[in-house]
Amino acid sequence: MRSYLLLLAIGLLWGSQFIFMHQAVAEMPPILVAAGRALCGSLTLGLLCLFMRLKSEHTPWRTYMLIALLDATIPFIMVAWGQQYVDSAIAAVVMGCIPFVTILMAPLFISGEKITKSGLLSVVVGFIGVLVLFWPKLSDGMNAGLVGAVAILFGASCFAIGLLMIKRFAKDHPVVVARNILISSAIQLLIAAPFLIDLDSLTLPSQQATVAVVVLGIFCTGLVYFLYMALIQKAGPTFASFSNYLVPLFGVVLGALFLGEQIHSTTGVALMLILGSVAMNQWAQQRRNRRESLCQAS
């Protein structure tokens, strides 16, 4: 029961990020939203590492800087920038594409990893889902909404590559890895911010926008990663991966409930196709794992 509660909490926290992002970018430049999110998230995980007495021992900081660029810095900016032009529901569905981007890129980063027939089929189904999601905007020609959606897809792809780099290069405790990535990302974003925005034109954001950034960092970035690691330790990575279904689902539902967004038919169809592609790949992965277990047992 506790594992299911953790899974629901992870889906809810990650799925709600799009609501808070929507509120934050309405008043703040995307790079400042991204920087605030990374800073609050790194502080949260830093306190957790102190409490758990965890230290960085194996992975050099220059490696963390490279991973952070792909796993946090670019995705945080792209999602924040894209949500200026698209509904939170569309952003949530696009972020659901992370698993099948990982399938395509895994052979480049993990030795022995191959794209299977089932994996390729799931990618095709997921890509069809993306086309269905983008179709209303594609039919209208190049516009801000289409560019915003593509920016979020690019951010999701960078995040997927960053996850693969973590598996290959990061050797510390998972919570330490997340903390160091967010620290590196916060440094990158704070250094870049003065060059990308006009500081003289900035106005003080409202309390609502400020709280949205803080919640993004503490709960939707720092705390949720800690819960995800706890779920993996308690129930295993396969069970934890079911959050891939809940995040876009919660994102769509919460956007409709709290932001009054209309869920268009294309968004619903795209959501089902993308979640179906994830389910297809996970089912095939579980079958492979069972076969390997039987072979080793014999």
C-alpha positions as semicolon CSV with decimal commas, in nm:
position;residue;x (nm);y (nm);z (nm)
1;M;0,000;0,000;0,000
2;R;0,281;0,238;0,085
3;S;0,441;0,180;-0,256
4;Y;0,118;0,277;-0,434
5;L;0,090;0,592;-0,222
6;L;0,447;0,685;-0,314
7;L;0,370;0,622;-0,681
8;L;0,061;0,844;-0,667
9;A;0,256;1,117;-0,485
10;I;0,528;1,110;-0,752
11;G;0,273;1,125;-1,035
12;L;0,088;1,410;-0,864
13;L;0,401;1,616;-0,791
14;W;0,558;1,571;-1,133
15;G;0,224;1,614;-1,308
16;S;0,145;1,935;-1,117
17;Q;0,469;2,102;-1,227
18;F;0,299;2,227;-1,543
19;I;0,040;2,424;-1,344
20;F;0,307;2,602;-1,138
21;M;0,519;2,656;-1,447
22;H;0,220;2,817;-1,619
23;Q;0,177;3,058;-1,326
24;A;0,547;3,141;-1,303
25;V;0,617;3,217;-1,671
26;A;0,318;3,451;-1,684
27;E;0,527;3,705;-1,489
28;M;0,890;3,593;-1,501
29;P;1,141;3,525;-1,784
30;P;1,178;3,151;-1,847
31;I;1,547;3,147;-1,755
32;L;1,475;3,298;-1,414
33;V;1,199;3,043;-1,354
34;A;1,445;2,769;-1,450
35;A;1,719;2,914;-1,227
36;G;1,484;2,949;-0,931
37;R;1,363;2,594;-0,978
38;A;1,716;2,451;-0,991
39;L;1,830;2,658;-0,692
40;C;1,535;2,560;-0,468
41;G;1,564;2,197;-0,577
42;S;1,937;2,182;-0,502
43;L;1,885;2,337;-0,158
44;T;1,612;2,082;-0,080
45;L;1,828;1,786;-0,180
46;G;2,129;1,943;-0,007
47;L;1,940;1,943;0,323
48;L;1,829;1,582;0,262
49;C;2,190;1,480;0,194
50;L;2,301;1,645;0,518
51;F;2,027;1,466;0,707
52;M;2,117;1,132;0,548
53;R;2,493;1,203;0,578
54;L;2,553;1,146;0,209
55;K;2,864;1,284;0,036
56;S;2,992;1,305;-0,319
57;E;3,282;1,063;-0,362
58;H;3,313;0,924;-0,714
59;T;3,197;1,155;-0,991
60;P;3,396;1,473;-1,083
61;W;3,212;1,804;-1,099
62;R;3,303;1,863;-1,463
63;T;3,101;1,550;-1,544
64;Y;2,809;1,683;-1,340
65;M;2,828;2,011;-1,533
66;L;2,792;1,826;-1,864
67;I;2,510;1,604;-1,739
68;A;2,330;1,903;-1,582
69;L;2,331;2,089;-1,914
70;L;2,123;1,814;-2,074
71;D;1,934;1,675;-1,774
72;A;1,826;2,004;-1,614
73;T;1,946;2,333;-1,765
74;I;1,815;2,293;-2,121
75;P;1,493;2,109;-2,024
76;F;1,408;2,363;-1,751
77;I;1,451;2,653;-1,997
78;M;1,272;2,483;-2,287
79;V;0,971;2,372;-2,082
80;A;0,939;2,715;-1,919
81;W;0,974;2,895;-2,253
82;G;0,738;2,659;-2,434
83;Q;0,466;2,692;-2,171
84;Q;0,431;3,058;-2,258
85;Y;0,261;2,942;-2,578
86;V;0,094;2,605;-2,506
87;D;-0,150;2,470;-2,248
88;S;-0,014;2,274;-1,953
89;A;-0,199;1,966;-2,084
90;I;-0,002;1,970;-2,409
91;A;0,324;2,022;-2,218
92;A;0,241;1,723;-1,995
93;V;0,165;1,495;-2,290
94;V;0,485;1,599;-2,470
95;M;0,691;1,519;-2,160
96;G;0,537;1,173;-2,171
97;C;0,756;1,112;-2,477
98;I;1,070;1,075;-2,260
99;P;1,059;0,690;-2,247
100;F;1,059;0,635;-2,622
101;V;1,329;0,900;-2,677
102;T;1,535;0,700;-2,427
103;I;1,477;0,383;-2,633
104;L;1,620;0,549;-2,945
105;M;1,925;0,697;-2,773
106;A;2,014;0,414;-2,531
107;P;2,242;0,223;-2,777
108;L;2,463;0,533;-2,809
109;F;2,528;0,556;-2,434
110;I;2,489;0,207;-2,284
111;S;2,705;-0,078;-2,413
112;G;2,511;-0,385;-2,519
113;E;2,183;-0,195;-2,544
114;K;1,993;-0,254;-2,868
115;I;1,673;-0,126;-3,024
116;T;1,440;-0,427;-3,037
117;K;1,144;-0,474;-3,271
118;S;0,902;-0,407;-2,986
119;G;1,100;-0,101;-2,886
120;L;1,097;0,032;-3,240
121;L;0,722;-0,033;-3,266
122;S;0,660;0,157;-2,943
123;V;0,864;0,450;-3,079
124;V;0,653;0,454;-3,398
125;V;0,329;0,451;-3,195
126;G;0,463;0,728;-2,971
127;F;0,568;0,934;-3,273
128;I;0,219;0,900;-3,417
129;G;0,092;1,029;-3,083
130;V;0,317;1,334;-3,113
131;L;0,190;1,400;-3,467
132;V;-0,172;1,377;-3,346
133;L;-0,092;1,617;-3,062
134;F;0,080;1,866;-3,294
135;W;-0,167;1,828;-3,582
136;P;-0,395;2,125;-3,499
137;K;-0,089;2,348;-3,478
138;L;0,073;2,196;-3,788
139;S;-0,244;2,257;-3,988
140;D;-0,227;2,626;-3,895
141;G;0,128;2,657;-4,024
142;M;0,428;2,782;-3,829
143;N;0,310;2,968;-3,520
144;A;0,412;3,034;-3,161
145;G;0,211;2,739;-3,030
146;L;0,387;2,493;-3,261
147;V;0,731;2,637;-3,180
148;G;0,650;2,619;-2,808
149;A;0,547;2,254;-2,832
150;V;0,859;2,167;-3,031
151;A;1,073;2,347;-2,770
152;I;0,921;2,130;-2,495
153;L;0,981;1,816;-2,705
154;F;1,344;1,922;-2,749
155;G;1,372;1,973;-2,373
156;A;1,222;1,628;-2,308
157;S;1,472;1,474;-2,552
158;C;1,764;1,643;-2,376
159;F;1,630;1,517;-2,042
160;A;1,615;1,161;-2,179
161;I;1,978;1,182;-2,297
162;G;2,074;1,326;-1,958
163;L;1,917;1,024;-1,785
164;L;2,128;0,791;-1,999
165;M;2,441;0,988;-1,914
166;I;2,358;0,956;-1,544
167;K;2,339;0,576;-1,582
168;R;2,676;0,567;-1,757
169;F;2,886;0,826;-1,576
170;A;2,740;0,917;-1,235
171;K;2,872;0,684;-0,963
172;D;2,750;0,856;-0,644
173;H;2,437;0,784;-0,439
174;P;2,127;0,874;-0,648
175;V;2,021;1,155;-0,413
176;V;2,375;1,300;-0,424
177;V;2,370;1,274;-0,803
178;A;2,042;1,468;-0,820
179;R;2,172;1,732;-0,577
180;N;2,496;1,784;-0,770
181;I;2,314;1,804;-1,103
182;L;2,079;2,070;-0,970
183;I;2,368;2,266;-0,814
184;S;2,551;2,256;-1,148
185;S;2,236;2,359;-1,334
186;A;2,169;2,648;-1,095
187;I;2,525;2,776;-1,149
188;Q;2,487;2,755;-1,528
189;L;2,150;2,930;-1,530
190;L;2,253;3,208;-1,290
191;I;2,565;3,280;-1,497
192;A;2,368;3,283;-1,824
193;A;2,070;3,487;-1,697
194;P;2,229;3,838;-1,712
195;F;2,330;3,778;-2,076
196;L;1,988;3,655;-2,189
197;I;1,750;3,901;-2,021
198;D;1,729;4,277;-1,980
199;L;1,776;4,324;-1,607
200;D;1,660;4,687;-1,622
201;S;1,319;4,587;-1,755
202;L;1,252;4,331;-1,482
203;T;0,968;4,395;-1,241
204;L;0,909;4,235;-0,904
205;P;0,692;3,924;-0,954
206;S;0,375;3,874;-0,756
207;Q;0,360;3,650;-0,451
208;Q;0,174;3,388;-0,656
209;A;0,451;3,367;-0,919
210;T;0,724;3,356;-0,654
211;V;0,547;3,079;-0,463
212;A;0,501;2,888;-0,789
213;V;0,879;2,888;-0,851
214;V;0,953;2,783;-0,493
215;V;0,700;2,498;-0,513
216;L;0,850;2,392;-0,848
217;G;1,194;2,369;-0,693
218;I;1,115;2,219;-0,353
219;F;0,832;1,979;-0,432
220;C;0,825;1,919;-0,811
221;T;1,204;1,889;-0,842
222;G;1,383;1,818;-0,514
223;L;1,134;1,623;-0,303
224;V;0,988;1,424;-0,593
225;Y;1,331;1,293;-0,691
226;F;1,391;1,177;-0,334
227;L;1,052;0,999;-0,333
228;Y;1,134;0,839;-0,667
229;M;1,460;0,698;-0,529
230;A;1,276;0,574;-0,220
231;L;1,019;0,399;-0,439
232;I;1,290;0,229;-0,644
233;Q;1,453;0,099;-0,327
234;K;1,119;-0,024;-0,187
235;A;0,943;-0,166;-0,495
236;G;1,207;-0,179;-0,769
237;P;1,267;0,023;-1,089
238;T;0,993;-0,152;-1,289
239;F;0,720;-0,049;-1,046
240;A;0,866;0,304;-1,019
241;S;0,860;0,337;-1,398
242;F;0,478;0,333;-1,386
243;S;0,510;0,704;-1,301
244;N;0,562;0,748;-1,677
245;Y;0,187;0,686;-1,711
246;L;0,078;0,906;-1,421
247;V;0,277;1,223;-1,498
248;P;0,110;1,313;-1,831
249;L;-0,225;1,187;-1,705
250;F;-0,213;1,403;-1,391
251;G;-0,081;1,695;-1,598
252;V;-0,380;1,686;-1,831
253;V;-0,638;1,641;-1,554
254;L;-0,491;1,908;-1,324
255;G;-0,465;2,156;-1,611
256;A;-0,837;2,111;-1,678
257;L;-0,933;2,133;-1,308
258;F;-0,720;2,426;-1,191
259;L;-0,650;2,627;-1,507
260;G;-0,982;2,567;-1,683
261;E;-0,809;2,427;-1,991
262;Q;-1,022;2,244;-2,245
263;I;-0,899;1,894;-2,325
264;H;-0,923;1,871;-2,703
265;S;-0,993;1,539;-2,870
266;T;-0,646;1,537;-3,031
267;T;-0,486;1,580;-2,687
268;G;-0,681;1,282;-2,551
269;V;-0,595;1,060;-2,848
270;A;-0,228;1,163;-2,831
271;L;-0,221;1,086;-2,459
272;M;-0,358;0,735;-2,518
273;L;-0,112;0,667;-2,801
274;I;0,191;0,787;-2,605
275;L;0,092;0,599;-2,289
276;G;0,021;0,295;-2,506
277;S;0,371;0,315;-2,653
278;V;0,518;0,326;-2,302
279;A;0,306;0,026;-2,196
280;M;0,411;-0,168;-2,506
281;N;0,779;-0,112;-2,434
282;Q;0,752;-0,194;-2,064
283;W;0,562;-0,516;-2,138
284;A;0,832;-0,623;-2,384
285;Q;1,106;-0,528;-2,134
286;Q;0,944;-0,738;-1,861
287;R;0,923;-1,036;-2,097
288;R;1,294;-1,000;-2,181
289;N;1,383;-0,979;-1,813
290;R;1,183;-1,295;-1,736
291;R;1,353;-1,483;-2,021
292;E;1,697;-1,374;-1,900
293;S;1,613;-1,479;-1,544
294;L;1,500;-1,824;-1,665
295;C;1,816;-1,863;-1,873
296;Q;2,037;-1,774;-1,577
297;A;1,843;-2,009;-1,349
298;S;1,888;-2,298;-1,589
